[in-house]
Coordinates of C-alpha atoms in Angstrom, one line a residue:
X1 CA 26.9 18.3 32.6
X2 CA 25.6 18.7 29.2
X3 CA 24.6 15.6 27.0
X4 CA 27.3 16.4 24.6
X5 CA 29.8 16.3 27.2
X6 CA 28.3 12.9 28.9
X7 CA 28.6 11.4 25.4
X8 CA 32.2 12.5 24.9
X9 CA 33.0 11.0 28.1
X10 CA 31.7 7.7 26.9
X11 CA 33.2 7.9 23.4
X12 CA 36.6 6.1 23.8
X13 CA 36.4 2.4 23.3
X14 CA 37.7 0.3 26.2
X15 CA 37.7 3.6 28.7
X16 CA 36.3 2.7 32.1
X17 CA 32.7 3.2 32.6
X18 CA 31.7 6.1 34.9
X19 CA 28.7 6.0 37.2
X20 CA 26.4 8.2 35.5
X21 CA 22.8 8.2 36.8
X22 CA 21.2 9.0 33.2
X23 CA 22.9 6.2 31.5
X24 CA 21.9 2.4 31.7
X25 CA 24.4 0.5 34.0
X26 CA 23.7 -3.0 32.3
X27 CA 26.4 -4.7 30.4
X28 CA 26.1 -6.8 27.2
X29 CA 27.3 -10.2 26.8
X30 CA 30.4 -9.9 24.6
X31 CA 34.0 -10.5 24.5
X32 CA 35.1 -6.8 24.5
X33 CA 33.4 -4.0 27.1
X34 CA 30.7 -2.0 25.4
X35 CA 29.9 1.4 26.4
X36 CA 26.3 2.6 26.7
X37 CA 24.2 5.3 25.2
X38 CA 21.1 7.0 26.6
X39 CA 17.9 6.6 24.5
X40 CA 15.5 9.4 26.0
X41 CA 12.2 8.3 26.9
X42 CA 9.3 9.2 24.9
X43 CA 7.7 11.2 27.8
X44 CA 10.3 13.7 26.8
X45 CA 7.8 14.7 24.0
X46 CA 4.7 16.3 25.0
X47 CA 2.0 15.0 22.5
X48 CA -1.4 16.5 23.6
X49 CA -4.3 14.0 23.6
X50 CA -1.9 11.0 22.7
X51 CA -1.6 7.8 24.5
X52 CA 2.3 7.2 24.0
X53 CA 3.7 4.6 26.5
X54 CA 6.9 5.3 28.0
X55 CA 10.0 3.3 26.5
X56 CA 12.5 2.1 28.8
X57 CA 16.2 3.0 28.3
X58 CA 18.1 0.7 25.7
X59 CA 21.7 0.0 25.8
X60 CA 23.4 1.2 22.6
X61 CA 24.5 -2.1 20.4
X62 CA 27.6 -0.1 19.0
X63 CA 31.0 0.6 20.7
X64 CA 30.2 4.2 20.8
X65 CA 26.9 6.1 21.4
X66 CA 25.3 6.8 17.9
X67 CA 25.5 10.3 18.7
X68 CA 29.2 10.3 18.8
X69 CA 29.4 8.3 15.5
X70 CA 27.1 10.9 13.8
X71 CA 29.2 13.8 15.2
X72 CA 32.6 12.1 14.1
X73 CA 31.7 10.3 10.8
X74 CA 28.6 11.9 9.7
X75 CA 28.6 15.6 10.2
X76 CA 27.2 16.4 6.7
X77 CA 24.0 14.9 8.1
X78 CA 23.8 18.2 10.1
X79 CA 21.9 19.9 7.2
X80 CA 18.6 18.1 8.1
X81 CA 16.9 15.3 9.6
X82 CA 17.4 12.5 6.9
X83 CA 14.7 9.8 6.8
X84 CA 15.2 8.4 3.3
X85 CA 17.6 5.7 4.0
X86 CA 15.6 3.1 1.9
X87 CA 16.7 5.4 -1.2
X88 CA 20.3 5.3 0.0
X89 CA 21.9 5.6 3.4
X90 CA 24.7 8.1 3.9
X91 CA 28.4 7.3 3.7
X92 CA 30.8 7.9 6.6
X93 CA 33.7 10.3 6.0
X94 CA 36.3 7.9 7.0
X95 CA 35.3 5.8 3.7
X96 CA 35.8 8.7 1.5
X97 CA 39.4 9.8 3.3
X98 CA 40.6 6.1 3.0
X99 CA 39.4 5.6 -0.7
X100 CA 41.3 9.0 -1.5
X101 CA 44.3 8.2 0.2
X102 CA 44.6 4.8 -1.8
X103 CA 43.8 6.2 -5.0
X104 CA 46.3 9.1 -4.4
X105 CA 49.0 6.4 -3.1
X106 CA 48.6 3.7 -5.8
X107 CA 48.5 3.2 -9.5
X108 CA 45.5 1.0 -10.6
X109 CA 45.2 0.1 -14.3
X110 CA 42.2 -1.6 -16.2
X111 CA 42.1 -5.1 -14.8
X112 CA 41.9 -6.4 -18.4
X113 CA 45.4 -5.7 -19.2
X114 CA 48.4 -7.6 -18.1
X115 CA 50.8 -5.0 -17.0
X116 CA 51.8 -4.4 -13.3
X117 CA 49.0 -1.8 -12.5
X118 CA 46.3 -3.8 -14.1
X119 CA 47.5 -6.7 -12.1
X120 CA 47.3 -4.6 -9.1
X121 CA 43.7 -3.6 -9.8
X122 CA 42.8 -7.1 -10.5
X123 CA 44.2 -8.6 -7.4
X124 CA 42.4 -5.9 -5.6
X125 CA 39.0 -6.8 -7.3
X126 CA 39.5 -10.2 -6.5
X127 CA 40.3 -9.5 -2.7
X128 CA 37.2 -7.2 -2.3
X129 CA 34.9 -9.7 -4.2
X130 CA 35.6 -12.4 -1.5
X131 CA 35.6 -9.6 1.4
X132 CA 32.2 -8.6 0.2
X133 CA 30.8 -12.3 0.0
X134 CA 32.1 -12.9 3.7
X135 CA 30.5 -9.7 4.9
X136 CA 27.0 -10.9 3.4
X137 CA 27.6 -14.3 5.2
X138 CA 28.0 -16.2 1.7
X139 CA 30.7 -18.6 1.4
X140 CA 32.8 -18.4 -1.6
X141 CA 33.0 -21.9 -2.0
X142 CA 29.2 -22.0 -2.8
X143 CA 28.5 -18.5 -4.0
X144 CA 29.9 -16.2 -6.5
X145 CA 29.5 -12.5 -6.9
X146 CA 29.0 -10.6 -10.1
X147 CA 29.6 -6.6 -9.5
X148 CA 26.9 -4.7 -11.5
X149 CA 25.7 -1.1 -11.4
X150 CA 22.8 -1.6 -9.0
X151 CA 20.1 -4.1 -7.9
X152 CA 18.0 -3.4 -11.2
X153 CA 21.0 -4.1 -13.4
X154 CA 21.2 -7.5 -11.6
X155 CA 17.7 -8.3 -11.9
X156 CA 17.8 -7.3 -15.7
X157 CA 21.0 -9.7 -16.1
X158 CA 19.1 -12.6 -14.9
X159 CA 15.9 -11.7 -16.8
X160 CA 17.9 -11.5 -20.0
X161 CA 19.5 -14.8 -19.5
X162 CA 16.2 -16.5 -18.8
X163 CA 14.8 -15.0 -22.0
X164 CA 17.7 -16.1 -24.2
X165 CA 17.5 -19.8 -22.8
X166 CA 13.4 -19.7 -23.3
X167 CA 14.1 -19.4 -26.8
X168 CA 15.2 -22.9 -26.8
X169 CA 11.8 -24.2 -25.3
X170 CA 8.8 -25.2 -27.2
X171 CA 6.6 -22.4 -26.0
X172 CA 9.6 -19.9 -26.8
X173 CA 9.1 -18.4 -23.2
X174 CA 9.6 -18.9 -19.6
X175 CA 7.1 -18.6 -16.8
X176 CA 7.4 -16.0 -14.4
X177 CA 5.9 -15.4 -10.9
X178 CA 6.4 -12.4 -8.8
X179 CA 5.0 -11.2 -5.4
X180 CA 2.7 -8.1 -5.4
X181 CA 5.5 -6.3 -3.2
X182 CA 7.9 -6.3 -5.9
X183 CA 9.8 -3.3 -6.7
X184 CA 9.3 -2.2 -10.3
X185 CA 12.4 -3.6 -11.4
X186 CA 11.1 -7.2 -10.4
X187 CA 7.7 -6.4 -12.3
X188 CA 9.4 -5.4 -15.5
X189 CA 10.7 -8.9 -16.0
X190 CA 7.3 -10.3 -17.2
X191 CA 7.7 -8.2 -20.4
X192 CA 10.4 -10.5 -21.6
X193 CA 7.8 -13.6 -21.4
X194 CA 5.2 -14.5 -24.0
X195 CA 1.7 -15.7 -24.0
X196 CA -1.3 -14.7 -21.9
X197 CA -0.6 -17.2 -18.9
X198 CA 3.3 -16.8 -19.0
X199 CA 3.5 -14.6 -16.1
X200 CA 1.6 -14.1 -12.7
X201 CA 1.4 -11.5 -9.9
X202 CA 0.9 -13.5 -6.5
X203 CA -1.6 -11.1 -4.7
X204 CA -0.8 -12.5 -1.1
X205 CA 1.5 -14.9 0.7
X206 CA -1.5 -17.4 0.5
X207 CA -1.3 -17.6 -3.1
X208 CA 2.3 -18.3 -3.2
X209 CA 1.8 -21.0 -0.5
X210 CA -0.9 -22.5 -3.0
X211 CA 1.4 -22.4 -6.0
X212 CA 4.2 -24.1 -3.8
X213 CA 2.1 -26.8 -2.5
X214 CA 0.5 -27.6 -5.8
X215 CA -3.0 -26.5 -5.0
X216 CA -3.2 -24.0 -8.0
X217 CA -0.7 -24.0 -10.8
X218 CA -1.6 -20.3 -11.9
X219 CA -0.8 -21.2 -15.5
X220 CA 2.7 -22.8 -14.9
X221 CA 3.3 -25.9 -17.0
X222 CA 4.6 -28.8 -14.8
X223 CA 8.3 -28.8 -15.2
X224 CA 8.7 -26.0 -17.2
X225 CA 11.4 -23.3 -17.2
X226 CA 10.5 -20.8 -14.7
X227 CA 11.7 -18.0 -12.3
X228 CA 10.1 -16.8 -9.2
X229 CA 11.1 -13.5 -8.0
X230 CA 10.2 -11.6 -4.7
X231 CA 11.7 -9.0 -2.3
X232 CA 13.3 -10.1 0.9
X233 CA 11.8 -6.8 2.3
X234 CA 9.2 -4.5 0.9
X235 CA 10.5 -1.3 0.0
X236 CA 7.2 0.4 0.5
X237 CA 6.2 -0.7 3.9
X238 CA 9.4 -2.5 5.4
X239 CA 7.6 -5.9 5.9
X240 CA 10.0 -8.9 5.6
X241 CA 8.6 -11.8 3.7
X242 CA 9.4 -15.5 4.4
X243 CA 12.9 -16.8 3.3
X244 CA 12.0 -20.3 3.3
X245 CA 10.1 -20.1 0.1
X246 CA 13.3 -20.5 -2.0
X247 CA 14.5 -23.6 -0.3
X248 CA 10.8 -25.2 -0.5
X249 CA 10.8 -24.5 -4.3
X250 CA 14.0 -26.2 -4.8
X251 CA 13.0 -29.3 -2.8
X252 CA 9.5 -29.6 -4.3
X253 CA 8.9 -33.3 -3.9
X254 CA 6.2 -33.3 -6.9
X255 CA 9.1 -32.3 -9.2
X256 CA 6.6 -30.0 -10.7
X257 CA 8.8 -27.0 -9.8
X258 CA 12.2 -28.8 -10.7
X259 CA 13.0 -26.3 -13.6
X260 CA 11.8 -23.2 -11.3
X261 CA 14.8 -20.8 -10.1
X262 CA 14.5 -18.1 -7.5
X263 CA 15.3 -14.4 -7.5
X264 CA 15.5 -12.6 -3.9
X265 CA 15.6 -8.8 -4.3
X266 CA 17.5 -8.1 -1.2
X267 CA 18.2 -4.4 -1.9
X268 CA 16.0 -3.3 0.9
X269 CA 16.6 -6.4 3.2
X270 CA 20.4 -5.9 3.3
X271 CA 20.3 -2.4 4.6
X272 CA 19.7 -3.0 8.2
X273 CA 19.6 -6.8 8.3
X274 CA 22.3 -9.5 8.5
X275 CA 22.4 -11.8 5.3
X276 CA 23.9 -14.6 6.8
X277 CA 20.6 -16.1 7.4
X278 CA 19.9 -15.9 3.6
X279 CA 23.1 -17.7 2.8
X280 CA 23.8 -19.9 5.6
X281 CA 22.7 -22.9 3.8
X282 CA 23.6 -23.2 0.2
X283 CA 20.9 -25.9 -0.4
X284 CA 18.1 -23.6 0.7
X285 CA 19.5 -20.4 -0.3
X286 CA 18.1 -18.4 -3.4
X287 CA 19.5 -19.1 -6.8
X288 CA 20.0 -15.4 -7.5
X289 CA 20.2 -12.5 -5.0
X290 CA 20.6 -8.7 -5.7
X291 CA 21.9 -6.2 -3.5
X292 CA 22.8 -2.4 -3.8
X293 CA 25.6 -1.7 -1.8
X294 CA 24.9 2.2 -1.6
X295 CA 22.0 1.3 0.4
X296 CA 24.1 -0.6 3.0
X297 CA 27.2 1.8 3.0
X298 CA 26.2 5.0 1.3
X299 CA 29.2 4.9 -0.9
X300 CA 30.2 3.5 -3.6
X301 CA 27.4 3.5 -6.1
X302 CA 27.7 -0.2 -7.2
X303 CA 25.7 -3.3 -7.0
X304 CA 26.1 -7.0 -6.8
X305 CA 24.4 -10.2 -8.0
X306 CA 25.1 -13.1 -5.8
X307 CA 24.9 -16.3 -7.4
X308 CA 24.6 -19.8 -6.2
X309 CA 27.2 -21.8 -7.8
X310 CA 25.3 -24.9 -8.3
X311 CA 22.4 -23.1 -10.2
X312 CA 24.9 -20.6 -12.1
X313 CA 25.5 -22.4 -15.1
X314 CA 21.9 -21.3 -16.4
X315 CA 23.3 -17.7 -16.5
X316 CA 26.3 -18.9 -18.8
X317 CA 24.0 -19.8 -21.6
X318 CA 23.0 -16.2 -22.5
X319 CA 23.5 -15.0 -25.8
X320 CA 25.0 -11.6 -25.5
X321 CA 28.6 -11.2 -24.3
X322 CA 30.7 -8.0 -23.7
X323 CA 34.5 -7.0 -23.6
X324 CA 36.1 -9.2 -20.8
X325 CA 33.6 -12.0 -20.6
X326 CA 34.9 -14.0 -23.6
X327 CA 38.4 -15.5 -24.4
X328 CA 37.9 -16.0 -28.2
X329 CA 35.4 -14.7 -30.6
X330 CA 34.8 -15.1 -34.4
X331 CA 33.9 -12.1 -36.4
X332 CA 34.6 -13.6 -39.9
X333 CA 32.9 -16.9 -41.0
X334 CA 30.7 -18.5 -38.8
X335 CA 29.7 -16.8 -35.5
X336 CA 30.9 -18.4 -32.2
X337 CA 32.4 -17.5 -28.9
X338 CA 34.0 -18.9 -25.7
X339 CA 32.7 -17.8 -22.5
X340 CA 35.1 -17.3 -19.8
X341 CA 32.5 -18.4 -17.4
X342 CA 32.7 -21.9 -18.9
X343 CA 36.3 -22.5 -19.9
X344 CA 39.1 -24.2 -18.2
X345 CA 42.6 -22.9 -19.1
X346 CA 46.0 -24.4 -18.8
X347 CA 48.7 -22.0 -17.9
X348 CA 52.4 -22.4 -18.9
X349 CA 53.3 -23.3 -15.4
X350 CA 50.9 -26.4 -15.5
X351 CA 48.4 -24.9 -13.3
X352 CA 44.7 -24.7 -14.3
X353 CA 42.1 -21.8 -14.1
X354 CA 38.5 -22.6 -13.9
X355 CA 36.7 -19.6 -15.2
X356 CA 34.4 -18.1 -12.4
X357 CA 31.0 -17.4 -13.3
X358 CA 31.5 -13.8 -12.9
X359 CA 34.2 -13.7 -15.6
X360 CA 31.5 -14.6 -18.2
X361 CA 29.0 -12.0 -16.9
X362 CA 30.8 -8.8 -16.0
X363 CA 30.6 -6.9 -19.2
X364 CA 33.2 -4.3 -20.2
X365 CA 35.6 -3.0 -17.7
X366 CA 34.8 -3.3 -14.2
X367 CA 34.0 -0.2 -12.1
X368 CA 37.2 -1.0 -10.3
X369 CA 37.7 2.4 -8.6
X370 CA 34.2 1.9 -7.0
X371 CA 35.1 -1.8 -6.1
X372 CA 38.2 -0.4 -4.3
X373 CA 35.9 2.1 -2.4
X374 CA 33.5 -0.9 -1.7
X375 CA 36.4 -2.6 0.4
X376 CA 37.1 0.5 2.2
X377 CA 33.4 0.9 3.2
X378 CA 33.3 -2.7 4.3
X379 CA 36.1 -1.9 7.0
X380 CA 34.8 1.3 8.0
X381 CA 31.1 -0.2 8.7
X382 CA 32.6 -3.0 10.5
X383 CA 34.8 -0.5 12.7
X384 CA 31.7 1.9 13.4
X385 CA 28.8 -0.7 13.8
X386 CA 30.4 -3.9 14.6
X387 CA 27.9 -6.1 12.8
X388 CA 24.5 -5.9 10.9
X389 CA 23.1 -7.7 14.0
X390 CA 24.0 -4.7 16.0
X391 CA 22.3 -2.4 13.3
X392 CA 19.4 -4.6 13.2
X393 CA 19.0 -4.2 17.0
X394 CA 19.3 -0.4 16.6
X395 CA 17.2 0.3 13.9
X396 CA 14.5 -1.9 15.4
X397 CA 14.3 0.0 18.5
X398 CA 14.1 3.3 16.2
X399 CA 11.3 2.1 14.2
X400 CA 9.3 0.9 17.3
X401 CA 9.7 4.4 18.8
X402 CA 8.5 6.0 15.4
X403 CA 5.7 3.7 15.0
X404 CA 4.3 4.1 18.7
X405 CA 4.8 8.0 18.6
X406 CA 2.4 8.3 15.3
X407 CA 0.1 5.9 16.6
X408 CA -0.5 7.8 19.6
X409 CA -1.3 11.0 17.8
X410 CA -5.1 12.1 17.4
X411 CA -7.0 15.2 17.1
X412 CA -9.0 16.8 19.8
X413 CA -12.1 15.0 18.3
X414 CA -10.6 11.4 18.5
X415 CA -9.5 11.3 14.7
X416 CA -6.2 9.5 14.4
X417 CA -3.6 11.6 12.6
X418 CA -2.0 8.8 10.7
X419 CA -2.8 5.4 9.1
X420 CA 0.1 3.2 8.8
X421 CA 0.3 0.7 6.1
X422 CA 1.6 -3.1 6.6
X423 CA 1.7 -5.3 3.4
X424 CA 0.6 -8.5 5.5
X425 CA -2.7 -9.9 4.9
X426 CA -4.2 -8.3 7.7
X427 CA -4.6 -4.4 8.4
X428 CA -2.3 -4.6 11.7
X429 CA -3.1 -0.9 12.3
X430 CA -6.6 -1.5 12.7
X431 CA -6.6 -4.4 14.5
X432 CA -4.2 -3.1 17.1
X433 CA -1.3 -5.5 16.3
X434 CA 1.3 -3.0 14.9
X435 CA 3.3 -3.4 18.5
X436 CA 3.7 -7.0 17.6
X437 CA 5.4 -6.1 14.2
X438 CA 7.3 -2.7 14.8
X439 CA 10.4 -3.6 16.5
X440 CA 10.3 -7.3 15.5
X441 CA 13.3 -7.7 13.1
X442 CA 12.2 -10.9 12.0
X443 CA 9.1 -9.6 10.3
X444 CA 9.7 -5.8 10.0
X445 CA 12.5 -3.6 8.7
X446 CA 13.4 0.4 9.7
X447 CA 10.5 1.5 7.5
X448 CA 6.9 3.1 8.1
X449 CA 4.7 3.8 5.3
X450 CA 1.6 6.1 6.2
X451 CA -0.8 8.9 5.3
X452 CA -1.9 11.7 7.2
X453 CA -5.5 12.6 7.9
X454 CA -7.1 16.0 8.4
X455 CA -9.0 16.6 11.4
X456 CA -12.3 15.8 9.8
X457 CA -11.0 12.5 8.4
X458 CA -10.1 13.1 4.8
X459 CA -6.6 12.8 3.5
X460 CA -3.9 15.2 3.4
X461 CA -2.0 15.1 0.2
X462 CA 1.1 13.2 0.7
X463 CA 2.8 15.4 -1.6
X464 CA 2.1 18.3 0.7
X465 CA 3.2 16.4 3.6
X466 CA 6.8 15.7 2.0
X467 CA 6.9 19.4 1.0
X468 CA 6.0 20.5 4.4
X469 CA 8.7 18.1 5.9
X470 CA 11.3 19.3 3.4
X471 CA 10.4 22.9 4.3
X472 CA 11.4 22.0 7.8
X473 CA 14.6 20.3 6.7
X474 CA 13.1 16.8 7.4
X475 CA 13.6 14.5 4.3
X476 CA 11.4 11.7 3.8
X477 CA 10.0 10.4 0.2
X478 CA 6.2 10.2 -0.9
X479 CA 4.4 8.6 -3.8
X480 CA 4.3 4.9 -5.2
X481 CA 8.0 4.5 -4.3
X482 CA 8.4 2.2 -7.1
X483 CA 6.2 -0.5 -5.6
X484 CA 3.0 -0.4 -7.7
X485 CA 1.6 -3.8 -6.5
X486 CA 2.4 -3.0 -3.1
X487 CA 1.2 0.7 -2.9
X488 CA -2.3 0.0 -4.6
X489 CA -2.9 -3.0 -2.5
X490 CA -2.2 -1.1 0.9
X491 CA -4.6 1.5 -0.5
X492 CA -7.2 -1.0 -1.1
X493 CA -7.6 -0.2 -4.9
X494 CA -9.5 -2.2 -7.2
X495 CA -8.6 -2.6 -10.9
X496 CA -11.1 -0.1 -11.9
X497 CA -10.0 2.5 -9.6
X498 CA -6.5 2.1 -10.8
X499 CA -7.7 2.6 -14.5
X500 CA -9.7 5.7 -13.3
X501 CA -6.5 7.3 -11.8
X502 CA -4.8 6.5 -15.0
X503 CA -7.7 8.2 -17.0
X504 CA -7.7 11.2 -14.7
X505 CA -3.9 11.8 -15.6
X506 CA -2.2 10.5 -12.3
X507 CA 1.4 9.4 -13.0
X508 CA 4.1 8.6 -10.9
X509 CA 6.3 11.3 -9.5
X510 CA 6.0 14.6 -7.7
X511 CA 3.6 16.0 -10.2
X512 CA 0.9 13.2 -10.0
X513 CA -2.5 13.7 -8.5
X514 CA -2.1 13.0 -4.8
X515 CA -5.8 12.3 -4.0
X516 CA -8.6 11.3 -6.3
X517 CA -12.4 11.1 -4.9
X518 CA -11.1 11.3 -1.4
X519 CA -8.7 8.3 -2.1
X520 CA -4.8 8.7 -2.0
X521 CA -2.6 7.5 -4.8
X522 CA 0.4 7.2 -2.9
X523 CA 2.0 7.3 0.6
X524 CA 4.7 8.8 2.8
X525 CA 7.7 6.8 3.7
X526 CA 10.0 7.4 6.5
X527 CA 13.1 5.1 6.7
X528 CA 15.9 4.6 9.2
X529 CA 19.3 3.6 9.0
X530 CA 22.4 2.4 11.0
X531 CA 23.2 5.9 12.0
X532 CA 19.7 7.5 12.7
X533 CA 19.2 8.7 16.2
X534 CA 16.4 9.1 18.6
X535 CA 16.6 12.6 18.0
X536 CA 15.8 12.2 14.2
X537 CA 12.8 10.1 15.2
X538 CA 11.5 12.8 17.7
X539 CA 12.2 15.6 15.3
X540 CA 9.9 14.0 12.8
X541 CA 7.1 13.3 15.6
X542 CA 7.5 16.9 16.4
X543 CA 6.8 17.9 12.9
X544 CA 3.8 16.0 12.6
X545 CA 2.2 17.3 16.1
X546 CA 3.2 21.0 15.1
X547 CA 2.1 21.0 11.5
X548 CA -1.1 19.0 12.0
X549 CA -2.5 18.4 15.6
X550 CA -1.5 22.0 16.4
X551 CA -2.2 23.6 13.0
X552 CA -4.6 26.6 13.5
X553 CA -4.1 26.8 17.3
X554 CA -2.8 30.1 17.2
X555 CA -6.1 31.3 15.4
X556 CA -8.0 29.4 18.2
X557 CA -5.7 31.2 20.8
X558 CA -6.9 34.7 19.2
X559 CA -10.6 33.6 19.3
X560 CA -10.3 32.5 22.9
X561 CA -8.9 35.9 23.5
X562 CA -11.8 37.7 21.6
X563 CA -14.4 35.8 23.4
X564 CA -12.7 36.3 26.8
X565 CA -12.8 40.0 26.2
X566 CA -16.6 39.5 25.2
X567 CA -17.2 38.0 28.3
X568 CA -15.4 40.7 30.4
X569 CA -17.8 43.2 28.4
X570 CA -20.7 41.3 29.2
X571 CA -19.8 41.4 33.0
X572 CA -19.1 45.2 32.9
X573 CA -22.5 45.7 31.3
X574 CA -24.3 43.6 33.8
X575 CA -22.3 45.4 36.7
X576 CA -23.3 48.8 35.1
X577 CA -27.0 47.9 34.9
X578 CA -27.1 46.7 38.3
X579 CA -25.5 50.1 39.5
X580 CA -28.1 52.0 37.5
X581 CA -30.9 50.0 38.7
X582 CA -30.0 50.7 42.4
X583 CA -29.3 54.4 42.0
X584 CA -32.7 54.7 40.2
X585 CA -34.7 53.2 42.9
X586 CA -32.9 55.1 45.4
X587 CA -34.0 58.4 43.7
X588 CA -37.6 57.4 43.5
X589 CA -37.4 57.5 47.3
X590 CA -38.8 54.2 47.9
X591 CA -36.5 53.7 50.7
X592 CA -35.6 50.3 49.5
X593 CA -32.4 49.5 47.9
X594 CA -32.4 46.6 45.5
X595 CA -29.1 45.1 44.9
X596 CA -28.4 41.9 42.6
X597 CA -26.8 38.9 44.5
X598 CA -23.0 38.6 44.2
X599 CA -21.8 37.5 41.0
X600 CA -20.6 33.9 41.4
X601 CA -17.0 33.1 41.1
X602 CA -16.6 31.7 37.6
X603 CA -15.7 28.2 37.2
X604 CA -13.1 28.0 34.7
X605 CA -10.3 25.8 33.1
X606 CA -7.4 26.7 31.0
X607 CA -7.0 26.1 27.3
X608 CA -3.8 26.8 25.8
X609 CA -2.9 29.5 28.6
X610 CA -6.2 31.2 28.3
X611 CA -9.0 31.4 30.9
X612 CA -12.2 30.3 29.2
X613 CA -15.5 30.2 30.8
X614 CA -17.6 27.2 30.8
X615 CA -21.1 27.3 29.3
X616 CA -22.8 26.5 32.2
X617 CA -21.3 29.7 33.7
X618 CA -22.8 31.8 31.1
X619 CA -26.3 30.3 31.8
X620 CA -26.0 31.4 35.7
X621 CA -25.0 34.9 34.4
X622 CA -28.0 35.1 32.4
X623 CA -30.0 34.1 35.5
X624 CA -28.3 36.8 37.6
X625 CA -29.6 39.3 34.8
X626 CA -33.3 38.0 35.0
X627 CA -33.2 38.6 38.8

C-alpha cells in the first residue's frame, strides 16, 4: 500500500484505527480518539560521513496526519518547500473560502456609521475582538485588543504615547531599555528618547537581571517614566526569552521601577506557541503585547496590541487622535478633544457605555473586512490543528529533526558543514548542548539560524545559499533578518568590525556584502510552521547534502575513472615487459626461462562505485617491476 493511500485511510476523524505495522499504535490521552501519523526515522536519509541518530516514531498531535492537512488545505504549497514561516505562515484554503462566502452573503458597512449594515459590521468586530482575546488566552475582563496593521504598528503606537507623555516630565524624555535580540522595530523606539543616557541596549540576559535586581541602573533615574521592551522569541534564532521579567519589574520591591512599563514583542512567539502562559495571570502579564496575525494564520494581514487594562490609561494620554477615536473635537477657538477611550456615555435608555481603550486608539476606519477574515481564520485554525499546544508539539519535533540532521553533516576531512547560532549566553553548538535546546518548546521555537562552511573551513555566502535553495524550490531567508543586535552578537562582531562593514559598503538586503575579511555579515534562517512536514525538513537536509557535501563528486568520479585507466595501462605495460623479457632470454639460447612472480591480487576498496587501488598496492607493483 502506498504511503498516500495509507494516510487517506487514516484521514477521517473518529474512524476506527486499523492495524498498520508502519504506524504507531499508541494513543494520546484525550476526550476524543486521535488518529496517528508516521514520522519516518532519519535513517531513511543517507548522509555520508554523518553521525545522525535514529529518531523514534512520534504520534501526530493533530486529528489528521499533517500530510493529509497539507493535501486538503494547502495544495498551493506544492510549488516548493516553504521554510520561511517566521516571515509569514501560509493560509488555509478554507479560511479564504469561508471569508468569501460571508463577503458574498452579507452587507458590511463602515462601523463608524449608525445604519444597519454599519451596526452589523460593528457587532462582528466586537465579536471577533473577544474571540481573538480568548484564542490568545487573554481574559477580556483584564485585557483589551487594539487592531493595528501589524506588530510594528503596535510598537509605534506605544512608543508615540510614551513620547507624548514624556514631554510633561522634567527631562522631557522617557528612559528606554531593550534587549539585544530585539527586532528592528523595537530598536527604533530609542529614537524617540532624548539625552545621551536615555536608552540602553541590554547585551545579555545577565545585564537585564542586574538591572531588575538594582545592581546596575544603566542610566535610568529611579522612579522615572520608562519602557522596557524585548521579544518573547528571537526572530533570528528562535530562542525564547524569560517571560517572568514583566512581573518582576511590576513588583519591584525597591519601587525604583514603579513607573517602568513593559512591552513584549510576541510576533515570533505567537506563531507556534500558546500565549495563555503569557496572559494567564494579569498581575504578571506584560503591560503591552504586540502580535501579527498573519504570522499565526497566514491571512489576514492585520496585527494586534494586547493591552493590560490596569496599565492602559497611560496610552489614552497620547496627543494625536484620528477619526473614530474622539467623541467631540474643537476646531474654532481653543483646541481640545474628548477621547472615546476615557469617556462614559449615558444612552437614552439609561444604560451607560464606558469607552474601551481600543476606541481611543484605533485611528480611522478599522480594516473590518480583514477582521471578518480573522474570525474565520481562528475557527479554521482550531478545526485543523486543535490547539496551539498541538502546534508547539509538532513544530518542536520538526526543529529537533532539522537541527540533528544539520549537526551530523561533515565533510570527508571532518569539517562541519554548518554552524548553528543560538542567542543564549553560551555557544550551544560548540559545547554540544544543542540537543538540550532544539525540541524543548520552553526555550526554543521552530527556527534554525546558521551559516554554511566550505570544505576548507571558509564561509559560503549566505546569499548564495539562499539563491541555490531558491533555484531548487526551497524557500528560506538570509541576511540580518531585521535583528541587528542579535545577528552581530551571534557572529561575535565588535563595534569596530561593524563600522568596517559599513565603511566597506555593506547594507541589509540581498545586495549587501555577505562576507567581509572571511567573516559573514548575516545568516541563513529556516523556520517551520504548523503545516510543515518531515518531508519539508528532509528535502532541505538533502539539498544541503547534495549541494555542499557531495559538491564536486562527479568530477572526483571522473578522476577516479582516469586513474583507474592509468593503473590498467600500467599493468598492461608490466605484462608486456615481462613477456618481452622472457621471449628475449629464450631467444638467447640460455635454456633458462625467467618469469615474473604472479601479479598479486589487488587489495581494493570502492569509492562512489569505482574500484580504486590502495597506495600500498602500487608499491608492491613497483617491487615486482624491480624483480
